[in-house]
CSV table of C-alpha atoms in Angstrom, one decimal:
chain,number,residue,atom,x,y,z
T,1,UNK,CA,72.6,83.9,118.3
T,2,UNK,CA,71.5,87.8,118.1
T,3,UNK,CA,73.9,89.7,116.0
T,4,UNK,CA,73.8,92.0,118.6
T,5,UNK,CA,76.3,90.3,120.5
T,6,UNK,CA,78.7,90.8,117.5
T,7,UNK,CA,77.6,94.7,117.7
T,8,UNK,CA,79.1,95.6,120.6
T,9,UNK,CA,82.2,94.2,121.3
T,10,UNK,CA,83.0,96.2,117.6
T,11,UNK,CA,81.9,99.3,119.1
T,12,UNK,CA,84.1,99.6,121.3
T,13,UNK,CA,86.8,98.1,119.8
T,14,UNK,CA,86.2,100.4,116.6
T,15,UNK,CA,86.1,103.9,118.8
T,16,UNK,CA,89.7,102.9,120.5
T,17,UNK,CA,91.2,102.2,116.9
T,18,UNK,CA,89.8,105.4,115.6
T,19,UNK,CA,91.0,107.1,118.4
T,20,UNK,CA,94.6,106.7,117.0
T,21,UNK,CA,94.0,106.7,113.4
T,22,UNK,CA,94.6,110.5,113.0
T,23,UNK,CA,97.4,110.7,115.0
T,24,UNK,CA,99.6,107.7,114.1
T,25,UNK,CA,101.0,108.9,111.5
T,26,UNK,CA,101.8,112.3,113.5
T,27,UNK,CA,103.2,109.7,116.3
T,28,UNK,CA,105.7,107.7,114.2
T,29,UNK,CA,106.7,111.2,112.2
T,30,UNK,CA,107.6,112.1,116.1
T,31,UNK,CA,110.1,109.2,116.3
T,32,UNK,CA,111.7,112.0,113.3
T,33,UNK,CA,111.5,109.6,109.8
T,34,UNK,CA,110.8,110.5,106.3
T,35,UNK,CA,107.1,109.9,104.7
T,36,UNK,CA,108.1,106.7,103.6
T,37,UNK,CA,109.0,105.4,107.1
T,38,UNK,CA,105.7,107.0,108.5
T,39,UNK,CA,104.0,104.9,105.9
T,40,UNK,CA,105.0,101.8,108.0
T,41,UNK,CA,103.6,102.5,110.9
T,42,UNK,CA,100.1,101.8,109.1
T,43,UNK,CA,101.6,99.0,106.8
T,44,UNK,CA,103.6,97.2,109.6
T,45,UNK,CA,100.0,96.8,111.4
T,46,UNK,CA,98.8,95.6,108.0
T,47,UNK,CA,101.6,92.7,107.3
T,48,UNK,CA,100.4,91.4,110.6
T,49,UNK,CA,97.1,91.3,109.4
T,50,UNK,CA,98.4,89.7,106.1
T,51,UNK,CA,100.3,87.2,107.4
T,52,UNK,CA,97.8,86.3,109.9
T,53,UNK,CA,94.3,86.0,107.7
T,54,UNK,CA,94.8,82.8,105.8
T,55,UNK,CA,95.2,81.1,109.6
T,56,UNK,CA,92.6,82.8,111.1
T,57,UNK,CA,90.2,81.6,108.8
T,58,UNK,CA,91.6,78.2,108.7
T,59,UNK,CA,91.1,77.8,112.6
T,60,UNK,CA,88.1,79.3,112.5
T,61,UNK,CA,87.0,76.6,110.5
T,62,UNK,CA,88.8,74.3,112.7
T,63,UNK,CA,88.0,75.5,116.6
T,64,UNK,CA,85.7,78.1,115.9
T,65,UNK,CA,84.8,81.7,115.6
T,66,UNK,CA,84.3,82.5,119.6
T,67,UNK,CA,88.1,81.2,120.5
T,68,UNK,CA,89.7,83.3,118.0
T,69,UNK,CA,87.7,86.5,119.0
T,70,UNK,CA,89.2,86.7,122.3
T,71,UNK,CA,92.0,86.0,121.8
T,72,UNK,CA,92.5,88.7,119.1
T,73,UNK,CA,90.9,90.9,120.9
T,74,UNK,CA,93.4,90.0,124.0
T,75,UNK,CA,96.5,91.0,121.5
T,76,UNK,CA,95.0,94.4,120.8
T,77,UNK,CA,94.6,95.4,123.6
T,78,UNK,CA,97.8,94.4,125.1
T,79,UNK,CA,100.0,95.7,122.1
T,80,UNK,CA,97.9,99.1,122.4
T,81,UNK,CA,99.3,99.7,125.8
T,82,UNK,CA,102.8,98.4,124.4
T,83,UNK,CA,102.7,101.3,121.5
T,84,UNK,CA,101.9,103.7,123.9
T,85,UNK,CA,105.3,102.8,125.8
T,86,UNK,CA,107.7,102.2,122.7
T,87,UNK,CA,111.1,104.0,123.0
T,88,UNK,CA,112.1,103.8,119.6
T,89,UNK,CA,110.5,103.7,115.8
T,90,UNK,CA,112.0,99.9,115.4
T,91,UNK,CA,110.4,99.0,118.7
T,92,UNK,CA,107.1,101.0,117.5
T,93,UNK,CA,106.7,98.7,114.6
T,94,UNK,CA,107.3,95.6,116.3
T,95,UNK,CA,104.2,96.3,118.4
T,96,UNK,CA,102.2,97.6,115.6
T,97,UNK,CA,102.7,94.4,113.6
T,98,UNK,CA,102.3,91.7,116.6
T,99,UNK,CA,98.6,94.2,117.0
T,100,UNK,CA,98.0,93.3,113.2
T,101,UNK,CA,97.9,89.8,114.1
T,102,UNK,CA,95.1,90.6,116.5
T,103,UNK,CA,93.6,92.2,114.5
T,104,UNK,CA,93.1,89.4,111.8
T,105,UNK,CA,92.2,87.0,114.8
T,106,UNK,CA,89.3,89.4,115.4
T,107,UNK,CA,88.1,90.6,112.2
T,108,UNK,CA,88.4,87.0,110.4
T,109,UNK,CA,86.4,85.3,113.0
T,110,UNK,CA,83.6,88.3,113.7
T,111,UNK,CA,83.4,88.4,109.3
T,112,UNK,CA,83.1,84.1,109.2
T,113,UNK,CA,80.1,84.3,112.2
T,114,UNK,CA,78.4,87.1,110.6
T,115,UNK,CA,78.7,85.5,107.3
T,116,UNK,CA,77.4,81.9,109.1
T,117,UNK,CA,74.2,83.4,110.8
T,118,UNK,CA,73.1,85.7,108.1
T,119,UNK,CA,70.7,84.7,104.8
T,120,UNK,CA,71.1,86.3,101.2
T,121,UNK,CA,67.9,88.5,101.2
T,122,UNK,CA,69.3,90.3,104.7
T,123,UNK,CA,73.1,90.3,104.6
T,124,UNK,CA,73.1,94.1,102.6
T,125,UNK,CA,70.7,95.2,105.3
T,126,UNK,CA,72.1,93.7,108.5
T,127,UNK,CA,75.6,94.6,107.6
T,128,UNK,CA,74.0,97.9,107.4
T,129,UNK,CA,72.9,98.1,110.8
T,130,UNK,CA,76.5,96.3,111.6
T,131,UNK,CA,78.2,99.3,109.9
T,132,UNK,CA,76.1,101.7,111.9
T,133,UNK,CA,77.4,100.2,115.2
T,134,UNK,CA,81.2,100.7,113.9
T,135,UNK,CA,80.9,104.1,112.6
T,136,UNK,CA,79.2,104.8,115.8
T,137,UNK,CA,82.3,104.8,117.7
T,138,UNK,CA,84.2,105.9,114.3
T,139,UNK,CA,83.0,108.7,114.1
T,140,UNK,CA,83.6,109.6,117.9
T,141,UNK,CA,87.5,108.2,117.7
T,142,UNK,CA,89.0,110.7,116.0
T,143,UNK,CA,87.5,113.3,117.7
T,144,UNK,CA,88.0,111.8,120.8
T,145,UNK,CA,91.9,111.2,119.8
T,146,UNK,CA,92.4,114.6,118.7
T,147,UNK,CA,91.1,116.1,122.1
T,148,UNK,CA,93.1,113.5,123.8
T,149,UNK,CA,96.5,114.0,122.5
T,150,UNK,CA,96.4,118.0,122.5
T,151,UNK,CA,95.7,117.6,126.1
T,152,UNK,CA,98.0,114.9,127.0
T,153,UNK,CA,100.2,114.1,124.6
T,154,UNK,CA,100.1,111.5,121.2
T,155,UNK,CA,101.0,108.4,123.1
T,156,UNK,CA,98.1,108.4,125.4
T,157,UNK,CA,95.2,107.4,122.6
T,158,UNK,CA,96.9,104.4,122.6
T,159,UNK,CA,95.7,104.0,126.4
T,160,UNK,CA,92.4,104.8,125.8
T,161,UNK,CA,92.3,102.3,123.1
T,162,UNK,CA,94.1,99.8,125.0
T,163,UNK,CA,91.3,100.7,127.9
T,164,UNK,CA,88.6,100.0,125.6
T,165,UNK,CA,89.8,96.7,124.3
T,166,UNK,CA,89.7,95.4,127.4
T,167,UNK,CA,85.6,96.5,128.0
T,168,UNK,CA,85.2,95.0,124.3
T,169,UNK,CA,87.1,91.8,125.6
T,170,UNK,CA,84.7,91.2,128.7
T,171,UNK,CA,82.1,91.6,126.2
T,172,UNK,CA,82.9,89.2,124.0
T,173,UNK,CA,83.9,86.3,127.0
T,174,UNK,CA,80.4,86.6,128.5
T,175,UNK,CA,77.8,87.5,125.0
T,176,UNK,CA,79.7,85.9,122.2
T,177,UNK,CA,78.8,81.9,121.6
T,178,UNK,CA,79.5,79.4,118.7
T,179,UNK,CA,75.7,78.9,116.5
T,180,UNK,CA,73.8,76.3,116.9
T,181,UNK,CA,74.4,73.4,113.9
T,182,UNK,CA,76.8,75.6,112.0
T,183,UNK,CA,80.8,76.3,113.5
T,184,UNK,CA,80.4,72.7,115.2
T,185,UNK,CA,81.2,71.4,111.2
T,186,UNK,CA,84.6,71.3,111.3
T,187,UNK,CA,86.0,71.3,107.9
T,188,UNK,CA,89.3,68.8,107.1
T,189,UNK,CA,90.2,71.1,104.2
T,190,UNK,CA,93.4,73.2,104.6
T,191,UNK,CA,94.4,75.8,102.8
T,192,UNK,CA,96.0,74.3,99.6
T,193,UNK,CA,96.6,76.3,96.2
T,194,UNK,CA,93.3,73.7,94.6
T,195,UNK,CA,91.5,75.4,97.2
T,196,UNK,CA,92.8,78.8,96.6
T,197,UNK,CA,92.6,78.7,92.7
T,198,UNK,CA,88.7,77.2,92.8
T,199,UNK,CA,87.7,80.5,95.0
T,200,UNK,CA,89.6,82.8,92.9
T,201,UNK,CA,88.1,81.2,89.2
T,202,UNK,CA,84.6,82.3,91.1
T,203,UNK,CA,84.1,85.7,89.4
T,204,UNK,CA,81.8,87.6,91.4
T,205,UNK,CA,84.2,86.4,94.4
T,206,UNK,CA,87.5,87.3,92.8
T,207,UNK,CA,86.1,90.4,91.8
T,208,UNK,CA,84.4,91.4,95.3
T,209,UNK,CA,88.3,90.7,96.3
T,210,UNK,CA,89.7,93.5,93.9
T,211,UNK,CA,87.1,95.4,95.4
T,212,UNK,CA,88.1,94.9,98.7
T,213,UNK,CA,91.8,95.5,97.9
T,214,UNK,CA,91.3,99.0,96.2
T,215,UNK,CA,89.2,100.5,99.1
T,216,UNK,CA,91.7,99.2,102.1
T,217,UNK,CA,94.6,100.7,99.9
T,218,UNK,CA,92.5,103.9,99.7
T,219,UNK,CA,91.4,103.7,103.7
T,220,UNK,CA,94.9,103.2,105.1
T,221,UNK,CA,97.1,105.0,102.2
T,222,UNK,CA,94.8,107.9,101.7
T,223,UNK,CA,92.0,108.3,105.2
T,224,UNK,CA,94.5,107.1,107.5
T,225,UNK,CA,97.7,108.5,106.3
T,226,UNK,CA,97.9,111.0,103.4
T,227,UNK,CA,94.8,113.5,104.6
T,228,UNK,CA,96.6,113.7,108.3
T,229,UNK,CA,99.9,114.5,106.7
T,230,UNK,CA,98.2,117.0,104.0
T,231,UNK,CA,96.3,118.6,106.6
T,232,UNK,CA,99.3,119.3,108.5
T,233,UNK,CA,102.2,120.1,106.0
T,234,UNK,CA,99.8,121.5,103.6
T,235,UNK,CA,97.1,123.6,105.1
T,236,UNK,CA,98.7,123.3,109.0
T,237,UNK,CA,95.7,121.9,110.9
T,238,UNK,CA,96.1,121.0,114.1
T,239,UNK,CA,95.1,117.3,115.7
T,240,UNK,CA,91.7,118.7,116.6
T,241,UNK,CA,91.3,119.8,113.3
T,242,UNK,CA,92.5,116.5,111.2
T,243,UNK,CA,90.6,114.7,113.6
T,244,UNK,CA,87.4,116.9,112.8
T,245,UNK,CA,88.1,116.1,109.0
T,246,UNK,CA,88.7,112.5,109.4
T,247,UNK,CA,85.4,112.2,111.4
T,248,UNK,CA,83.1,113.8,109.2
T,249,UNK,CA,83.7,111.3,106.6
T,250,UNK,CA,82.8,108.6,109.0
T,251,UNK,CA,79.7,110.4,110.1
T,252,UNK,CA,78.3,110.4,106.2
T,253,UNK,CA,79.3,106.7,106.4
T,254,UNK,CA,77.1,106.7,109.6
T,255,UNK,CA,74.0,108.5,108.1
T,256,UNK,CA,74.6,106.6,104.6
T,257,UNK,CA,75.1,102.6,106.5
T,258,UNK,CA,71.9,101.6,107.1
T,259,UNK,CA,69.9,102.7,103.3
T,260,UNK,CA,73.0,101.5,101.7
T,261,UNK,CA,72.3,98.3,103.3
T,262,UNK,CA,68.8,98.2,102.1
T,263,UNK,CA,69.8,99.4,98.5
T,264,UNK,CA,72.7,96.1,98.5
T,265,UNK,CA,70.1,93.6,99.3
T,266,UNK,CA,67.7,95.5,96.7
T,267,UNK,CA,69.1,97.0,94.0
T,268,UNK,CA,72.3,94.4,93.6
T,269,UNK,CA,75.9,94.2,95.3
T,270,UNK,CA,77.1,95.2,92.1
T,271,UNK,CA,75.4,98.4,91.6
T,272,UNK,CA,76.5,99.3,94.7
T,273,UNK,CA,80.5,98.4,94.5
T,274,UNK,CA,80.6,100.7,91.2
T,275,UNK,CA,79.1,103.7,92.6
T,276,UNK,CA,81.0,103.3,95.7
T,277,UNK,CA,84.4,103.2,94.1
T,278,UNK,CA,82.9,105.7,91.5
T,279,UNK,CA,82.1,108.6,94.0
T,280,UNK,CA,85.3,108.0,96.3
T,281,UNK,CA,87.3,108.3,92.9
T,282,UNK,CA,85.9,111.7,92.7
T,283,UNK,CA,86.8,112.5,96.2
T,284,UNK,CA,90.1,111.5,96.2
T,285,UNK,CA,90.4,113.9,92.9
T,286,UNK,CA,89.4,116.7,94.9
T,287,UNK,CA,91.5,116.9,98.6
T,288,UNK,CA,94.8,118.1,96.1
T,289,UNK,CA,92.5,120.9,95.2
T,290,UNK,CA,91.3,121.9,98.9
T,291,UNK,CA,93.0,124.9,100.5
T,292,UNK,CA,91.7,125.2,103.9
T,293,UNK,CA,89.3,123.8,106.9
T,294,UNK,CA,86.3,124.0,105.2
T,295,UNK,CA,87.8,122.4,101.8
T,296,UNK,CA,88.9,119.9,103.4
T,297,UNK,CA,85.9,118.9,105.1
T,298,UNK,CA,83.6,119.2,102.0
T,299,UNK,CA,86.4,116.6,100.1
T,300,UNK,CA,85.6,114.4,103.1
T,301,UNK,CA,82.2,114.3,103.3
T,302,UNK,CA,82.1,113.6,99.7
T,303,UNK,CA,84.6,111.0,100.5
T,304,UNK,CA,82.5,109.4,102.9
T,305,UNK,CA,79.2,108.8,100.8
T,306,UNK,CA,82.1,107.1,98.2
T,307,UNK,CA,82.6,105.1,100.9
T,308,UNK,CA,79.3,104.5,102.6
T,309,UNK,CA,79.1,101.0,101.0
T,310,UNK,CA,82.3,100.1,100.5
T,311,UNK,CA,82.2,97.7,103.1
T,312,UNK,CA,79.3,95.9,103.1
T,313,UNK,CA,78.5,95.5,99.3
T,314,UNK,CA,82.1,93.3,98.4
T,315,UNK,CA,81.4,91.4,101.6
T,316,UNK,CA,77.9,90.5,100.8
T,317,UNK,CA,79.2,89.2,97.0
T,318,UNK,CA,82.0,87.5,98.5
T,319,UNK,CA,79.4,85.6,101.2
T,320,UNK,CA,76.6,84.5,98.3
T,321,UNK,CA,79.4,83.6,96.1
T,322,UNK,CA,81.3,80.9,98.2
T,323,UNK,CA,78.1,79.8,100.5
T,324,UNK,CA,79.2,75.6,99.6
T,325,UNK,CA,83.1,76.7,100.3
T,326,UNK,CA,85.0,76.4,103.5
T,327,UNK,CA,83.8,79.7,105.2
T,328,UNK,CA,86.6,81.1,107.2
T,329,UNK,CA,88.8,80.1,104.7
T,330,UNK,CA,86.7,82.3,102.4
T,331,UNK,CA,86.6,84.7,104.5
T,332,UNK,CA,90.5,84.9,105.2
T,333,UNK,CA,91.0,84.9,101.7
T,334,UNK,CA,88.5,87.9,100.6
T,335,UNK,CA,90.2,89.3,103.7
T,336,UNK,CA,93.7,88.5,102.5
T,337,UNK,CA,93.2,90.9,99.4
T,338,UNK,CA,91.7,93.9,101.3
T,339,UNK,CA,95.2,93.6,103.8
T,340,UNK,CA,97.2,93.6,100.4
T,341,UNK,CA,95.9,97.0,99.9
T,342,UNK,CA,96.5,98.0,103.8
T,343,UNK,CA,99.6,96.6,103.2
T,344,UNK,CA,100.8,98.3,100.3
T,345,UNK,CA,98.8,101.6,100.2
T,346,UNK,CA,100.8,103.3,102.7
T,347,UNK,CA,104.1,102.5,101.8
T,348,UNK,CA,103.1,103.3,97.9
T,349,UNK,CA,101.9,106.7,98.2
T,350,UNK,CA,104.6,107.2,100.9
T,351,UNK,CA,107.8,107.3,98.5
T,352,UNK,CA,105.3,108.7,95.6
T,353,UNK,CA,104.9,111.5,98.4
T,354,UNK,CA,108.9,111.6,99.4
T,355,UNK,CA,109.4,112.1,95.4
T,356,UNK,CA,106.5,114.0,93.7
T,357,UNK,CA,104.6,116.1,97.0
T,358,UNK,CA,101.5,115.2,98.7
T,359,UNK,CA,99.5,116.0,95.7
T,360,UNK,CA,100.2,113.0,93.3
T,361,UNK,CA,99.5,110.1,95.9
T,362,UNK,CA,95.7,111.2,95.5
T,363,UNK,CA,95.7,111.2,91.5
T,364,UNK,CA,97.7,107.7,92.0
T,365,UNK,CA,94.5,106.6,93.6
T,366,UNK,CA,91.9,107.9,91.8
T,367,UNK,CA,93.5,105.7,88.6
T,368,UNK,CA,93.3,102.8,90.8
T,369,UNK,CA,89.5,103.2,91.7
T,370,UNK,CA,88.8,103.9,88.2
T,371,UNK,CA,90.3,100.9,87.0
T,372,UNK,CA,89.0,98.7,89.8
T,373,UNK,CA,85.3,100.5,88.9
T,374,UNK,CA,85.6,99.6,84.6
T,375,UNK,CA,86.5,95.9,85.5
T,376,UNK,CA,84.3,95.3,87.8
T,377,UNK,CA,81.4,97.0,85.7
T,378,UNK,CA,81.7,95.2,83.1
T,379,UNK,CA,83.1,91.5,84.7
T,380,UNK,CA,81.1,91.2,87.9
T,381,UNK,CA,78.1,89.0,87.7
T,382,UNK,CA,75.4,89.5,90.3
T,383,UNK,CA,74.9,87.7,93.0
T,384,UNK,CA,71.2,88.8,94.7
T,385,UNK,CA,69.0,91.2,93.7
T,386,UNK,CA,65.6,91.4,95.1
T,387,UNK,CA,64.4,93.9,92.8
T,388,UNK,CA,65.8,91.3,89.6
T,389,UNK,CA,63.9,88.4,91.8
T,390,UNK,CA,60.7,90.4,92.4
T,391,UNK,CA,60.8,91.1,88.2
T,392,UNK,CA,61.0,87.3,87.2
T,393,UNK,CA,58.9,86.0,89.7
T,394,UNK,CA,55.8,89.1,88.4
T,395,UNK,CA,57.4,87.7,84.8
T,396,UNK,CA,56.6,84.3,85.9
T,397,UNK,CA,53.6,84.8,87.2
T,398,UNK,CA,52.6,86.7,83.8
T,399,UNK,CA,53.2,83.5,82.4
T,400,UNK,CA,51.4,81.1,84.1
């Protein structure tokens, strides 16, 4: 199977999900609630998520990846048109968390069959090229949404997205299929704490799993809903403007996506983990200290190289380090941790912003990467380096 056929169906669902990223938080603060009760608009989505990853990976293993793809895909876009209609904040959350279920249908099942049809030496650099095709339509969301709801109104980016889930939907029916030899091994193992404990004593899993936690709390706590309301209280952008910010981030993502990929299968996924969280610490020091537009922006470009392999280096050490476990249950674990973060994020730097200002939720965060960056510096062991491979096989061949 061509990993093309993944590709697309994650553009498009990727550009409709961007599309409303900069404005939810400006939609549920319409429904009039504090910070704290913003924060759940992102977080409700998230419990879905959390509550539905653990399954997802277990039926993946069970019925397979395609099954689970569509159907996820099938509750986005629904619930998308269904936030778009909501009458009241209550009613807005409902829909948000029943889309977070889709959401871990989808994402579980795409991560398992990427993770099935890809080999050590290439998963850094064809997550790359993966990345590419999400930041693609990314980068274009929020620029899109912005445009979109000055002109019509916040609610209608969730039509567009809802629109485009059903292109990414067709997509998947007629290009997505199950690989050869490998999703037709049905594994008898549920989900059990054995199971559970024996992937988390793996290090270099556990580890990629704390990784994955801190940048989801950063993504949805900070990118998705502390820079929108920032921007607005603090320096009074308009949705253009926040969605301008929020997309030049994803375009140094964009640019960064496809070295970084080469660099992961090179250098090490460790290597790249630290500098990741190293460099978005830094940039999530600096947005308290930006003042205008062009601040702003710089803290978000910056922000975006921090991030550039953030996604693919704690996925590729996850993958080597559990290739004899169950994979979707792998999967839905590693996933599990990131959605504690997208979970908790928002709602965490939501009352620390209700009680302290919009300030102190980014120095909350940059303790957290820094923390996240020392322990996994010095606990992490490696799981593929090329560049460590090429040096014992010359050794070796010294030798002989």
């Amino acid at each position: 199977m061509d990993v093309i056929s993944i590709y697309v169906p994650s553009f498009f669902l990727f550009v409709g999900m961007s599309i409303v990223s900069p404005i939810l938080p400006l939609y549920a603060e319409s429904f009039n609630v504090s910070y704290t009760m913003v924060s759940l608009a992102i977080s409700s989505y998230a419990f879905g998520r959390f509550m539905a990853d653990i399954p997802s990976g277990w039926l993946a293993d069970r019925w397979g990846r395609r099954p689970l793809m569509i159907w996820g895909t099938v509750i986005l876009s629904v619930m998308a048109f269904m936030n778009a209609r909501a009458t009241t904040f209550v009613e807005f959350l409902l829909y948000r968390l029943i889309q977070g279920v889709g959401s871990a249908m989808w994402m579980t099942s795409r991560t398992t069959l990427l993770a099935d049809v890809l080999k050590p030496e290439e998963r850094g650099r064809i997550m790359g090229y993966f990345q590419t095709f999400q930041l693609l339509g990314s980068s274009a969301g929020p620029v899109i949404g912005g445009y979109v709801a000055t002109m019509w109104g916040l609610n209608s980016t969730f039509y567009f997205y809802g629109l485009l889930g059903l292109v990414s939907l067709v997509i998947t029916y007629l290009w997505i299929h199950e690989p050869e030899g490998v999703t037709r091994k049905r594994h008898e193992t549920a989900f059990d704490w054995p199971t559970a404990k024996r992937l988390l004593s793996n290090r270099s899993f556990s580890l990629a799993c704390l990784a994955t936690f801190a940048i989801f709390f950063m993504r949805t706590g900070i990118r998705s809903t502390m820079i929108p309301l920032y921007a607005d209280s603090e320096l009074g952008l308009n949705e253009t403007e926040i969605g301008a910010v929020i997309s030049y981030s994803t375009i140094m993502n964009l640019i960064l996506a496809v070295p970084m990929g080469h660099a992961i299968d090179y250098y090490g996924r460790k290597p790249a983990i630290v500098k990741s969280l190293l460099i978005t610490m830094f940039a999530a020091l600096a947005f308290p200290y930006t003042s205008d537009y062009f601040t702003l922006s710089l803290a978000a470009l910056l922000l975006g190289i921090g991030t550039s392999g953030a996604g693919q280096a704690p996925l590729a050490l996850a993958t080597d380090a559990t290739i004899d476990e169950p994979r979707g249950i792998s999967m839905g674990l590693y996933r599990l941790f990131g959605d504690i973060g997208f979970v908790v994020g928002p709602i965490i730097l939501g009352v620390i912003a209700d009680n302290m200002g919009l300030r102190a939720p980014f120095y909350f965060t940059s303790v957290l990467l820094l923390v996240s960056t020392v322990l996994i510096q010095v606990f992490a062991v490696e799981t593929y380096s090329k560049r460590a491979n090429d040096m014992v096989n010359r050794n070796g061949g010294l030798k002989a």
